[in-house]
PDB file of C-alpha atoms and ligand atoms in Angstrom:
ATOM      1  CA  MET L   1       0.244  -0.625  -0.107  1.00 84.00           C
ATOM      2  CA  THR L   2       1.337   3.393  -0.737  1.00 95.00           C
ATOM      3  CA  ALA L   3      -1.461   5.371  -0.007  1.00 98.00           C
ATOM      4  CA  ARG L   4      -1.614   7.432   3.209  1.00 98.00           C
ATOM      5  CA  LEU L   5      -4.216   5.840   5.747  1.00 98.00           C
ATOM      6  CA  ILE L   6      -6.768   8.278   7.228  1.00 98.00           C
ATOM      7  CA  ASP L   7      -7.688   6.817  10.736  1.00 98.00           C
ATOM      8  CA  GLY L   8     -10.833   7.506  11.365  1.00 98.00           C
ATOM      9  CA  LYS L   9     -10.641   5.980  15.155  1.00 98.00           C
ATOM     10  CA  ALA L  10      -7.988   8.334  15.587  1.00 98.00           C
ATOM     11  CA  ALA L  11      -9.476  11.328  14.431  1.00 98.00           C
ATOM     12  CA  ALA L  12     -12.897  10.519  15.885  1.00 98.00           C
ATOM     13  CA  SER L  13     -10.982  10.878  19.129  1.00 98.00           C
ATOM     14  CA  ALA L  14      -9.731  13.960  18.900  1.00 98.00           C
ATOM     15  CA  LEU L  15     -13.019  15.201  17.828  1.00 98.00           C
ATOM     16  CA  ARG L  16     -14.584  13.792  20.584  1.00 98.00           C
ATOM     17  CA  ALA L  17     -11.672  15.678  22.596  1.00 98.00           C
ATOM     18  CA  SER L  18     -12.962  18.831  21.204  1.00 98.00           C
ATOM     19  CA  VAL L  19     -16.153  18.528  21.904  1.00 98.00           C
ATOM     20  CA  ALA L  20     -15.675  17.357  25.683  1.00 98.00           C
ATOM     21  CA  ALA L  21     -13.556  20.585  25.658  1.00 98.00           C
ATOM     22  CA  ARG L  22     -16.981  22.778  24.211  1.00 98.00           C
ATOM     23  CA  VAL L  23     -19.094  21.228  26.897  1.00 98.00           C
ATOM     24  CA  ALA L  24     -16.835  21.287  29.884  1.00 97.00           C
ATOM     25  CA  ALA L  25     -17.455  25.659  29.256  1.00 96.00           C
ATOM     26  CA  LEU L  26     -20.759  25.576  29.248  1.00 96.00           C
ATOM     27  CA  PRO L  27     -23.161  26.074  32.793  1.00 95.00           C
ATOM     28  CA  TYR L  28     -24.832  22.830  32.440  1.00 95.00           C
ATOM     29  CA  ARG L  29     -24.217  19.528  30.041  1.00 97.00           C
ATOM     30  CA  PRO L  30     -26.174  19.873  26.924  1.00 98.00           C
ATOM     31  CA  GLY L  31     -29.139  17.317  26.409  1.00 98.00           C
ATOM     32  CA  LEU L  32     -29.870  14.608  23.282  1.00 98.00           C
ATOM     33  CA  ALA L  33     -32.810  13.348  23.675  1.00 98.00           C
ATOM     34  CA  VAL L  34     -32.686   9.808  20.842  1.00 98.00           C
ATOM     35  CA  VAL L  35     -36.315   8.445  20.182  1.00 98.00           C
ATOM     36  CA  LEU L  36     -36.287   5.092  19.215  1.00 98.00           C
ATOM     37  CA  LEU L  37     -39.867   2.942  17.578  1.00 98.00           C
ATOM     38  CA  GLY L  38     -40.463  -0.399  18.371  1.00 97.00           C
ATOM     39  CA  ASP L  39     -36.672  -2.632  18.753  1.00 95.00           C
ATOM     40  CA  ASP L  40     -34.855  -3.539  14.829  1.00 94.00           C
ATOM     41  CA  PRO L  41     -31.474  -4.890  16.695  1.00 94.00           C
ATOM     42  CA  ALA L  42     -29.048  -2.598  14.841  1.00 92.00           C
ATOM     43  CA  SER L  43     -31.051   0.406  15.369  1.00 95.00           C
ATOM     44  CA  MET L  44     -30.861  -0.647  19.072  1.00 95.00           C
ATOM     45  CA  THR L  45     -27.332  -1.407  18.884  1.00 94.00           C
ATOM     46  CA  TYR L  46     -27.006   2.216  16.625  1.00 93.00           C
ATOM     47  CA  VAL L  47     -29.001   3.916  19.838  1.00 94.00           C
ATOM     48  CA  ARG L  48     -26.598   2.478  22.474  1.00 95.00           C
ATOM     49  CA  ASN L  49     -23.473   3.377  20.722  1.00 95.00           C
ATOM     50  CA  LYS L  50     -24.599   7.034  20.762  1.00 96.00           C
ATOM     51  CA  ASP L  51     -26.092   7.700  24.943  1.00 95.00           C
ATOM     52  CA  LYS L  52     -22.358   5.808  25.317  1.00 96.00           C
ATOM     53  CA  ALA L  53     -20.304   8.156  23.298  1.00 97.00           C
ATOM     54  CA  ALA L  54     -22.578  11.571  24.508  1.00 98.00           C
ATOM     55  CA  ALA L  55     -22.270  10.865  28.455  1.00 98.00           C
ATOM     56  CA  GLU L  56     -18.342  10.638  27.687  1.00 98.00           C
ATOM     57  CA  VAL L  57     -17.793  14.136  26.463  1.00 98.00           C
ATOM     58  CA  GLY L  58     -20.458  14.796  29.272  1.00 98.00           C
ATOM     59  CA  ILE L  59     -23.852  15.342  27.027  1.00 98.00           C
ATOM     60  CA  ASP L  60     -26.808  14.134  28.888  1.00 98.00           C
ATOM     61  CA  ALA L  61     -27.938  11.033  26.178  1.00 97.00           C
ATOM     62  CA  SER L  62     -31.843   9.752  27.340  1.00 97.00           C
ATOM     63  CA  THR L  63     -33.580   7.247  24.916  1.00 97.00           C
ATOM     64  CA  ILE L  64     -36.857   7.405  24.903  1.00 97.00           C
ATOM     65  CA  ARG L  65     -38.262   3.749  23.792  1.00 97.00           C
ATOM     66  CA  LEU L  66     -41.633   3.820  21.920  1.00 98.00           C
ATOM     67  CA  PRO L  67     -43.600   0.764  20.452  1.00 98.00           C
ATOM     68  CA  ALA L  68     -43.385   0.218  16.866  1.00 98.00           C
ATOM     69  CA  GLU L  69     -46.861   0.781  16.636  1.00 98.00           C
ATOM     70  CA  THR L  70     -47.201   3.945  18.069  1.00 98.00           C
ATOM     71  CA  PRO L  71     -49.016   6.747  16.477  1.00 98.00           C
ATOM     72  CA  GLN L  72     -47.769   9.085  14.539  1.00 98.00           C
ATOM     73  CA  SER L  73     -50.411  11.669  15.900  1.00 98.00           C
ATOM     74  CA  ALA L  74     -48.825  10.292  19.658  1.00 98.00           C
ATOM     75  CA  LEU L  75     -44.596  10.330  18.435  1.00 98.00           C
ATOM     76  CA  LEU L  76     -45.939  13.946  17.168  1.00 98.00           C
ATOM     77  CA  ALA L  77     -47.470  14.667  20.580  1.00 98.00           C
ATOM     78  CA  ARG L  78     -44.002  13.430  21.916  1.00 98.00           C
ATOM     79  CA  ILE L  79     -41.441  15.772  19.365  1.00 98.00           C
ATOM     80  CA  LYS L  80     -43.266  18.471  20.428  1.00 98.00           C
ATOM     81  CA  THR L  81     -42.699  18.109  24.526  1.00 98.00           C
ATOM     82  CA  LEU L  82     -38.545  17.431  23.202  1.00 98.00           C
ATOM     83  CA  ASN L  83     -38.978  21.073  21.777  1.00 98.00           C
ATOM     84  CA  ALA L  84     -40.861  22.848  24.637  1.00 98.00           C
ATOM     85  CA  ASP L  85     -37.935  21.035  27.261  1.00 98.00           C
ATOM     86  CA  PRO L  86     -35.548  23.428  28.154  1.00 97.00           C
ATOM     87  CA  ALA L  87     -33.223  20.603  28.817  1.00 97.00           C
ATOM     88  CA  VAL L  88     -33.039  18.753  25.703  1.00 98.00           C
ATOM     89  CA  ASP L  89     -30.366  20.211  22.502  1.00 98.00           C
ATOM     90  CA  GLY L  90     -30.596  18.418  20.330  1.00 98.00           C
ATOM     91  CA  ILE L  91     -33.657  16.317  19.017  1.00 98.00           C
ATOM     92  CA  LEU L  92     -32.930  12.757  17.205  1.00 98.00           C
ATOM     93  CA  VAL L  93     -35.552  10.234  15.639  1.00 98.00           C
ATOM     94  CA  GLN L  94     -33.637   6.824  14.833  1.00 97.00           C
ATOM     95  CA  LEU L  95     -34.761   6.520  11.205  1.00 96.00           C
ATOM     96  CA  PRO L  96     -35.663   4.275   9.651  1.00 96.00           C
ATOM     97  CA  LEU L  97     -39.026   4.649  11.302  1.00 97.00           C
ATOM     98  CA  PRO L  98     -42.146   2.122  10.512  1.00 97.00           C
ATOM     99  CA  PRO L  99     -44.313   1.976   7.613  1.00 98.00           C
ATOM    100  CA  HIS L 100     -47.190   3.014   9.088  1.00 98.00           C
ATOM    101  CA  ILE L 101     -45.751   6.438   9.997  1.00 98.00           C
ATOM    102  CA  ASP L 102     -44.334   9.548   7.389  1.00 98.00           C
ATOM    103  CA  ALA L 103     -40.881  10.358   7.912  1.00 98.00           C
ATOM    104  CA  THR L 104     -41.144  13.329   6.345  1.00 98.00           C
ATOM    105  CA  ALA L 105     -43.758  15.105   8.683  1.00 98.00           C
ATOM    106  CA  ILE L 106     -41.461  13.461  11.713  1.00 98.00           C
ATOM    107  CA  ILE L 107     -38.465  15.348  10.494  1.00 98.00           C
ATOM    108  CA  GLU L 108     -40.539  18.917   9.651  1.00 98.00           C
ATOM    109  CA  ALA L 109     -42.336  18.493  13.114  1.00 99.00           C
ATOM    110  CA  VAL L 110     -38.542  19.029  15.042  1.00 99.00           C
ATOM    111  CA  ASP L 111     -37.750  21.812  16.174  1.00 98.00           C
ATOM    112  CA  PRO L 112     -35.047  23.541  13.475  1.00 98.00           C
ATOM    113  CA  ALA L 113     -32.436  24.147  16.706  1.00 98.00           C
ATOM    114  CA  LYS L 114     -32.402  21.275  18.176  1.00 98.00           C
ATOM    115  CA  ASP L 115     -31.811  19.591  14.708  1.00 98.00           C
ATOM    116  CA  VAL L 116     -29.193  17.229  14.927  1.00 98.00           C
ATOM    117  CA  ASP L 117     -29.762  14.937  12.791  1.00 98.00           C
ATOM    118  CA  GLY L 118     -29.756  18.341   9.607  1.00 98.00           C
ATOM    119  CA  PHE L 119     -32.709  17.085   8.278  1.00 98.00           C
ATOM    120  CA  HIS L 120     -35.376  19.699   8.824  1.00 98.00           C
ATOM    121  CA  PRO L 121     -35.948  21.394   5.721  1.00 98.00           C
ATOM    122  CA  VAL L 122     -34.794  24.768   7.672  1.00 98.00           C
ATOM    123  CA  ASN L 123     -31.487  23.436   7.632  1.00 98.00           C
ATOM    124  CA  VAL L 124     -31.307  21.441   4.423  1.00 98.00           C
ATOM    125  CA  GLY L 125     -32.469  25.676   2.435  1.00 98.00           C
ATOM    126  CA  ARG L 126     -29.212  26.844   5.293  1.00 98.00           C
ATOM    127  CA  LEU L 127     -26.549  24.902   3.999  1.00 98.00           C
ATOM    128  CA  ALA L 128     -28.096  24.794   0.639  1.00 97.00           C
ATOM    129  CA  SER L 129     -27.756  28.964   0.903  1.00 97.00           C
ATOM    130  CA  GLY L 130     -24.746  29.061   2.616  1.00 95.00           C
ATOM    131  CA  ARG L 131     -25.880  29.766   5.989  1.00 96.00           C
ATOM    132  CA  PRO L 132     -24.861  28.824   9.603  1.00 95.00           C
ATOM    133  CA  GLY L 133     -27.648  25.896  10.733  1.00 97.00           C
ATOM    134  CA  LEU L 134     -26.932  22.356  12.042  1.00 98.00           C
ATOM    135  CA  VAL L 135     -25.809  19.401   9.170  1.00 98.00           C
ATOM    136  CA  PRO L 136     -26.560  16.379   8.919  1.00 98.00           C
ATOM    137  CA  CYS L 137     -23.789  14.170  10.298  1.00 98.00           C
ATOM    138  CA  THR L 138     -21.818  11.792   7.850  1.00 98.00           C
ATOM    139  CA  PRO L 139     -20.802  14.237   5.488  1.00 98.00           C
ATOM    140  CA  LEU L 140     -20.010  16.965   8.252  1.00 98.00           C
ATOM    141  CA  GLY L 141     -17.327  13.445   8.847  1.00 98.00           C
ATOM    142  CA  VAL L 142     -16.449  13.267   5.683  1.00 98.00           C
ATOM    143  CA  MET L 143     -15.582  17.515   5.931  1.00 98.00           C
ATOM    144  CA  ARG L 144     -13.387  17.700   9.650  1.00 98.00           C
ATOM    145  CA  LEU L 145     -11.412  14.406   8.258  1.00 98.00           C
ATOM    146  CA  LEU L 146     -10.199  16.406   5.359  1.00 98.00           C
ATOM    147  CA  ALA L 147      -9.274  18.661   7.707  1.00 98.00           C
ATOM    148  CA  TYR L 148      -7.527  16.417  10.099  1.00 98.00           C
ATOM    149  CA  ALA L 149      -5.911  14.031   7.309  1.00 98.00           C
ATOM    150  CA  LYS L 150      -4.523  18.271   6.178  1.00 98.00           C
ATOM    151  CA  VAL L 151      -6.184  17.826   2.637  1.00 98.00           C
ATOM    152  CA  THR L 152      -6.153  20.688   0.852  1.00 98.00           C
ATOM    153  CA  VAL L 153     -10.604  21.126   0.090  1.00 98.00           C
ATOM    154  CA  ALA L 154     -10.367  24.611  -1.988  1.00 98.00           C
ATOM    155  CA  GLY L 155      -9.766  24.999  -5.188  1.00 98.00           C
ATOM    156  CA  ALA L 156      -9.749  21.376  -5.602  1.00 99.00           C
ATOM    157  CA  ARG L 157     -11.984  19.721  -8.362  1.00 99.00           C
ATOM    158  CA  ALA L 158     -14.170  17.310  -5.862  1.00 99.00           C
ATOM    159  CA  LEU L 159     -16.341  15.187  -7.171  1.00 99.00           C
ATOM    160  CA  VAL L 160     -19.211  13.448  -5.141  1.00 99.00           C
ATOM    161  CA  LEU L 161     -20.469  10.314  -5.694  1.00 98.00           C
ATOM    162  CA  GLY L 162     -24.345   9.516  -4.773  1.00 98.00           C
ATOM    163  CA  ARG L 163     -27.017  12.656  -4.416  1.00 98.00           C
ATOM    164  CA  SER L 164     -28.371  10.933  -1.068  1.00 98.00           C
ATOM    165  CA  ALA L 165     -30.244  13.446   0.988  1.00 97.00           C
ATOM    166  CA  VAL L 166     -28.433  12.538   3.813  1.00 97.00           C
ATOM    167  CA  VAL L 167     -25.092  12.194   2.751  1.00 98.00           C
ATOM    168  CA  GLY L 168     -24.100  13.584  -1.082  1.00 98.00           C
ATOM    169  CA  ARG L 169     -25.925  16.367  -1.216  1.00 98.00           C
ATOM    170  CA  PRO L 170     -25.631  18.343   1.247  1.00 98.00           C
ATOM    171  CA  LEU L 171     -21.468  16.731   1.319  1.00 98.00           C
ATOM    172  CA  VAL L 172     -21.595  18.365  -2.258  1.00 98.00           C
ATOM    173  CA  ALA L 173     -22.921  22.336  -0.556  1.00 98.00           C
ATOM    174  CA  LEU L 174     -20.035  21.553   1.818  1.00 98.00           C
ATOM    175  CA  LEU L 175     -17.224  21.066  -0.132  1.00 98.00           C
ATOM    176  CA  LEU L 176     -19.207  23.753  -2.105  1.00 98.00           C
ATOM    177  CA  ALA L 177     -19.004  26.421   0.879  1.00 98.00           C
ATOM    178  CA  ALA L 178     -15.172  24.913   1.525  1.00 98.00           C
ATOM    179  CA  ASP L 179     -14.312  26.554  -1.812  1.00 98.00           C
ATOM    180  CA  ALA L 180     -13.350  22.969  -3.642  1.00 98.00           C
ATOM    181  CA  THR L 181     -14.756  22.535  -7.903  1.00 98.00           C
ATOM    182  CA  VAL L 182     -17.456  20.117  -7.206  1.00 98.00           C
ATOM    183  CA  THR L 183     -18.921  17.481  -9.357  1.00 98.00           C
ATOM    184  CA  VAL L 184     -21.710  15.123  -8.005  1.00 98.00           C
ATOM    185  CA  ALA L 185     -21.938  11.704 -10.148  1.00 98.00           C
ATOM    186  CA  HIS L 186     -25.152   9.225  -9.345  1.00 98.00           C
ATOM    187  CA  SER L 187     -26.735   6.164 -11.428  1.00 96.00           C
ATOM    188  CA  ARG L 188     -27.644   8.053 -14.628  1.00 98.00           C
ATOM    189  CA  THR L 189     -24.042   9.889 -15.334  1.00 98.00           C
ATOM    190  CA  ARG L 190     -22.194   8.543 -18.424  1.00 98.00           C
ATOM    191  CA  GLU L 191     -18.438   8.065 -18.752  1.00 98.00           C
ATOM    192  CA  LEU L 192     -18.571   7.847 -14.753  1.00 98.00           C
ATOM    193  CA  ALA L 193     -14.750   6.477 -15.261  1.00 98.00           C
ATOM    194  CA  GLU L 194     -13.728   9.163 -16.791  1.00 98.00           C
ATOM    195  CA  GLU L 195     -15.205  11.541 -14.184  1.00 98.00           C
ATOM    196  CA  CYS L 196     -13.745   9.324 -10.896  1.00 98.00           C
ATOM    197  CA  ARG L 197     -10.079  10.125 -13.134  1.00 98.00           C
ATOM    198  CA  ARG L 198     -10.498  14.543 -13.088  1.00 98.00           C
ATOM    199  CA  ALA L 199     -10.520  13.833  -9.374  1.00 98.00           C
ATOM    200  CA  GLU L 200      -8.531  15.329  -6.885  1.00 99.00           C
ATOM    201  CA  ILE L 201     -10.848  14.707  -3.946  1.00 99.00           C
ATOM    202  CA  LEU L 202     -13.189  11.096  -4.447  1.00 99.00           C
ATOM    203  CA  VAL L 203     -16.091  10.387  -2.049  1.00 99.00           C
ATOM    204  CA  ALA L 204     -17.641   7.565  -2.007  1.00 98.00           C
ATOM    205  CA  ALA L 205     -21.777   7.115  -1.154  1.00 98.00           C
ATOM    206  CA  MET L 206     -23.865   5.049  -3.349  1.00 97.00           C
ATOM    207  CA  GLY L 207     -23.715   2.415  -1.796  1.00 97.00           C
ATOM    208  CA  ARG L 208     -22.018  -0.404  -4.429  1.00 97.00           C
ATOM    209  CA  PRO L 209     -20.189  -2.616  -3.049  1.00 97.00           C
ATOM    210  CA  GLU L 210     -16.032  -2.350  -4.241  1.00 98.00           C
ATOM    211  CA  MET L 211     -17.533  -0.985  -7.439  1.00 98.00           C
ATOM    212  CA  ILE L 212     -14.825   1.845  -7.824  1.00 98.00           C
ATOM    213  CA  ARG L 213     -11.304   0.906  -9.232  1.00 98.00           C
ATOM    214  CA  ALA L 214      -7.824   1.160  -9.255  1.00 98.00           C
ATOM    215  CA  ASP L 215      -7.742   2.229 -13.062  1.00 98.00           C
ATOM    216  CA  TRP L 216     -10.593   4.874 -11.651  1.00 98.00           C
ATOM    217  CA  ILE L 217      -8.237   6.813  -9.315  1.00 98.00           C
ATOM    218  CA  ARG L 218      -5.945  10.002 -10.597  1.00 98.00           C
ATOM    219  CA  PRO L 219      -2.983   9.085  -9.245  1.00 98.00           C
ATOM    220  CA  GLY L 220      -2.829  10.447  -6.017  1.00 98.00           C
ATOM    221  CA  ALA L 221      -5.910  11.797  -5.097  1.00 98.00           C
ATOM    222  CA  THR L 222      -7.889  11.266  -1.162  1.00 99.00           C
ATOM    223  CA  ILE L 223     -10.716   8.640  -1.536  1.00 99.00           C
ATOM    224  CA  ILE L 224     -13.248   8.861   1.178  1.00 99.00           C
ATOM    225  CA  ASP L 225     -15.218   5.191   1.345  1.00 98.00           C
ATOM    226  CA  VAL L 226     -18.568   6.533   3.088  1.00 98.00           C
ATOM    227  CA  GLY L 227     -20.181   2.825   2.203  1.00 97.00           C
ATOM    228  CA  ILE L 228     -20.587   0.703   4.607  1.00 96.00           C
ATOM    229  CA  ASN L 229     -21.640  -2.956   2.463  1.00 96.00           C
ATOM    230  CA  ARG L 230     -21.795  -6.439   4.359  1.00 94.00           C
ATOM    231  CA  ARG L 231     -20.359  -9.182   1.718  1.00 93.00           C
ATOM    232  CA  SER L 232     -22.230 -13.125   1.224  1.00 94.00           C
ATOM    233  CA  ASP L 233     -18.996 -13.506   3.535  1.00 95.00           C
ATOM    234  CA  GLY L 234     -19.985 -11.140   6.004  1.00 94.00           C
ATOM    235  CA  ARG L 235     -16.930  -9.112   5.606  1.00 94.00           C
ATOM    236  CA  LEU L 236     -17.471  -5.644   6.033  1.00 96.00           C
ATOM    237  CA  VAL L 237     -16.353  -3.470   2.419  1.00 98.00           C
ATOM    238  CA  GLY L 238     -17.071   0.340   0.817  1.00 98.00           C
ATOM    239  CA  ASP L 239     -17.656   1.628  -1.716  1.00 98.00           C
ATOM    240  CA  VAL L 240     -14.244   1.965  -3.018  1.00 98.00           C
ATOM    241  CA  ALA L 241     -11.981  -2.142  -3.766  1.00 98.00           C
ATOM    242  CA  PHE L 242      -9.946  -0.837  -1.313  1.00 98.00           C
ATOM    243  CA  ALA L 243      -6.473  -2.376  -1.751  1.00 98.00           C
ATOM    244  CA  GLU L 244      -5.919  -2.021  -5.184  1.00 98.00           C
ATOM    245  CA  CYS L 245      -6.984   1.741  -4.795  1.00 98.00           C
ATOM    246  CA  ALA L 246      -4.021   2.187  -1.937  1.00 98.00           C
ATOM    247  CA  GLU L 247      -1.611   1.001  -4.436  1.00 98.00           C
ATOM    248  CA  VAL L 248      -2.466   4.326  -6.403  1.00 98.00           C
ATOM    249  CA  ALA L 249      -3.855   6.928  -3.970  1.00 98.00           C
ATOM    250  CA  GLY L 250      -2.324   9.385  -2.216  1.00 98.00           C
ATOM    251  CA  ALA L 251      -4.742   9.234   1.246  1.00 98.00           C
ATOM    252  CA  ILE L 252      -7.394   6.576   1.520  1.00 98.00           C
ATOM    253  CA  THR L 253     -10.054   5.881   4.140  1.00 98.00           C
ATOM    254  CA  PRO L 254     -10.803   2.156   5.645  1.00 98.00           C
ATOM    255  CA  VAL L 255     -13.513   0.330   5.596  1.00 98.00           C
ATOM    256  CA  PRO L 256     -14.185  -0.100   8.795  1.00 97.00           C
ATOM    257  CA  GLY L 257     -12.514   2.521  10.750  1.00 97.00           C
ATOM    258  CA  GLY L 258     -13.331   5.972   8.432  1.00 98.00           C
ATOM    259  CA  VAL L 259     -16.020   8.243   7.631  1.00 98.00           C
ATOM    260  CA  GLY L 260     -17.949   5.187  10.787  1.00 96.00           C
ATOM    261  CA  PRO L 261     -16.360   6.519  13.572  1.00 97.00           C
ATOM    262  CA  MET L 262     -16.614   9.934  12.859  1.00 98.00           C
ATOM    263  CA  THR L 263     -20.514  10.567  12.429  1.00 97.00           C
ATOM    264  CA  ILE L 264     -21.164   9.883  16.168  1.00 96.00           C
ATOM    265  CA  ALA L 265     -18.462  11.916  16.945  1.00 98.00           C
ATOM    266  CA  CYS L 266     -20.209  15.029  14.560  1.00 98.00           C
ATOM    267  CA  LEU L 267     -23.432  14.135  16.446  1.00 98.00           C
ATOM    268  CA  LEU L 268     -22.472  14.658  19.724  1.00 98.00           C
ATOM    269  CA  GLU L 269     -20.260  18.159  17.909  1.00 98.00           C
ATOM    270  CA  ASN L 270     -23.632  19.151  16.728  1.00 98.00           C
ATOM    271  CA  THR L 271     -24.958  18.703  20.013  1.00 98.00           C
ATOM    272  CA  VAL L 272     -22.817  21.033  21.991  1.00 98.00           C
ATOM    273  CA  GLU L 273     -22.866  23.560  19.144  1.00 98.00           C
ATOM    274  CA  ALA L 274     -26.882  23.346  19.623  1.00 98.00           C
ATOM    275  CA  ALA L 275     -26.796  24.385  23.031  1.00 98.00           C
ATOM    276  CA  GLU L 276     -24.116  26.662  22.403  1.00 97.00           C
ATOM    277  CA  ARG L 277     -26.928  28.381  19.904  1.00 95.00           C
ATOM    278  CA  ARG L 278     -29.374  28.080  22.423  1.00 90.00           C
ATOM    279  CA  ARG L 279     -27.622  29.462  24.652  1.00 85.00           C
ATOM    280  CA  GLY L 280     -26.016  32.630  21.497  1.00 86.00           C
ATOM    281  CA  MET L 281     -22.808  31.662  22.481  1.00 82.00           C
ATOM    282  CA  ALA L 282     -19.338  31.880  19.688  1.00 63.00           C
ATOM    283  CA  SER L 283     -20.152  29.401  17.169  1.00 64.00           C
ATOM    284  CA  ARG L 284     -18.385  28.189  13.933  1.00 65.00           C
ATOM    285  CA  VAL L 285     -19.838  30.440  10.836  1.00 54.00           C
ATOM    286  CA  THR L 286     -20.331  27.742   8.488  1.00 55.00           C
ATOM    287  CA  ALA L 287     -19.348  23.878   9.119  1.00 62.00           C
TER     288      ALA L 287
HETATM  289  N1  LIG E   1     -30.570   5.528  10.903  1.00 67.72           N
HETATM  290  C1  LIG E   1     -29.475   5.778  10.481  1.00 67.72           C
HETATM  291  N2  LIG E   1     -28.394   6.354   9.975  1.00 67.72           N
HETATM  292  C2  LIG E   1     -29.348   7.801  10.755  1.00 67.72           C
HETATM  293  C3  LIG E   1     -29.143   9.270  11.025  1.00 67.72           C
HETATM  294  O1  LIG E   1     -27.699   9.102  10.609  1.00 67.72           O
HETATM  295  N3  LIG E   1     -30.017   9.504  11.949  1.00 67.72           N
HETATM  296  C4  LIG E   1     -30.733   9.209  12.335  1.00 67.72           C
HETATM  297  N4  LIG E   1     -31.968   9.962  12.486  1.00 67.72           N
HETATM  298  N5  LIG E   1     -31.402   7.696  11.713  1.00 67.72           N
HETATM  299  C5  LIG E   1     -30.341   7.240  11.210  1.00 67.72           C
END
């Protein structure tokens, strides 16, 4: 392997330490409410990890577990209570929600000032127009990883593969805000390999196991792999064929241990960010 490995665990640990310092500077412990409907095992694991990580930086996390068959009206009422609760700085409703719930209605019910997922249309609009707001955790984690790895983003040709509302689209806005020259590619993009070969920063977030091959990579490029796919043999792989691409790239994130650990660290960052803003304290101007 010739590429420099971008260590997401170390970057997340450094970010958590900076969040802990910001929490310590607040006159109270920020509160994070995580709402989980039902008992999907993967969701339960995520929620447990969020709780543990929050406690470690001094954030008061509480999980509100509700039955899978909770009516939408009851869930909306619960969110209204959390919106009004002064001890709650951040609200996260774990997705996916059961099919009888309209996820859009739930996302829109969360107070934008407490929307630590950055999914509310007010925050989506702020990000799209380059104004300060709360930003989705995974794309924020990508930006934090690039900064940690000291990759120059301003002026760089960046290619975002994937146009999801949760990763691709917000990442395009963040890279643009950081002065990259941004291209977004997707399933209908023609000459995808050529687009990839132009990229100095390539972010793969299309959810296709090991689709990006070594001969698509510009020598020396930085590769950030957001994909997490489980193969039939149980192995976790990204959207990038890691071993062969690491022979061409200048820097690359592993899967697991790359973007993954950054997502929860950014949720903690968003929670302290929301707490500071609600108190009118100085905070980041953009993501
Ligand atoms: N489920 C999987 N990822 C996420 C996320 O980032 N936010 C929420 N709310 N639910 C998720």
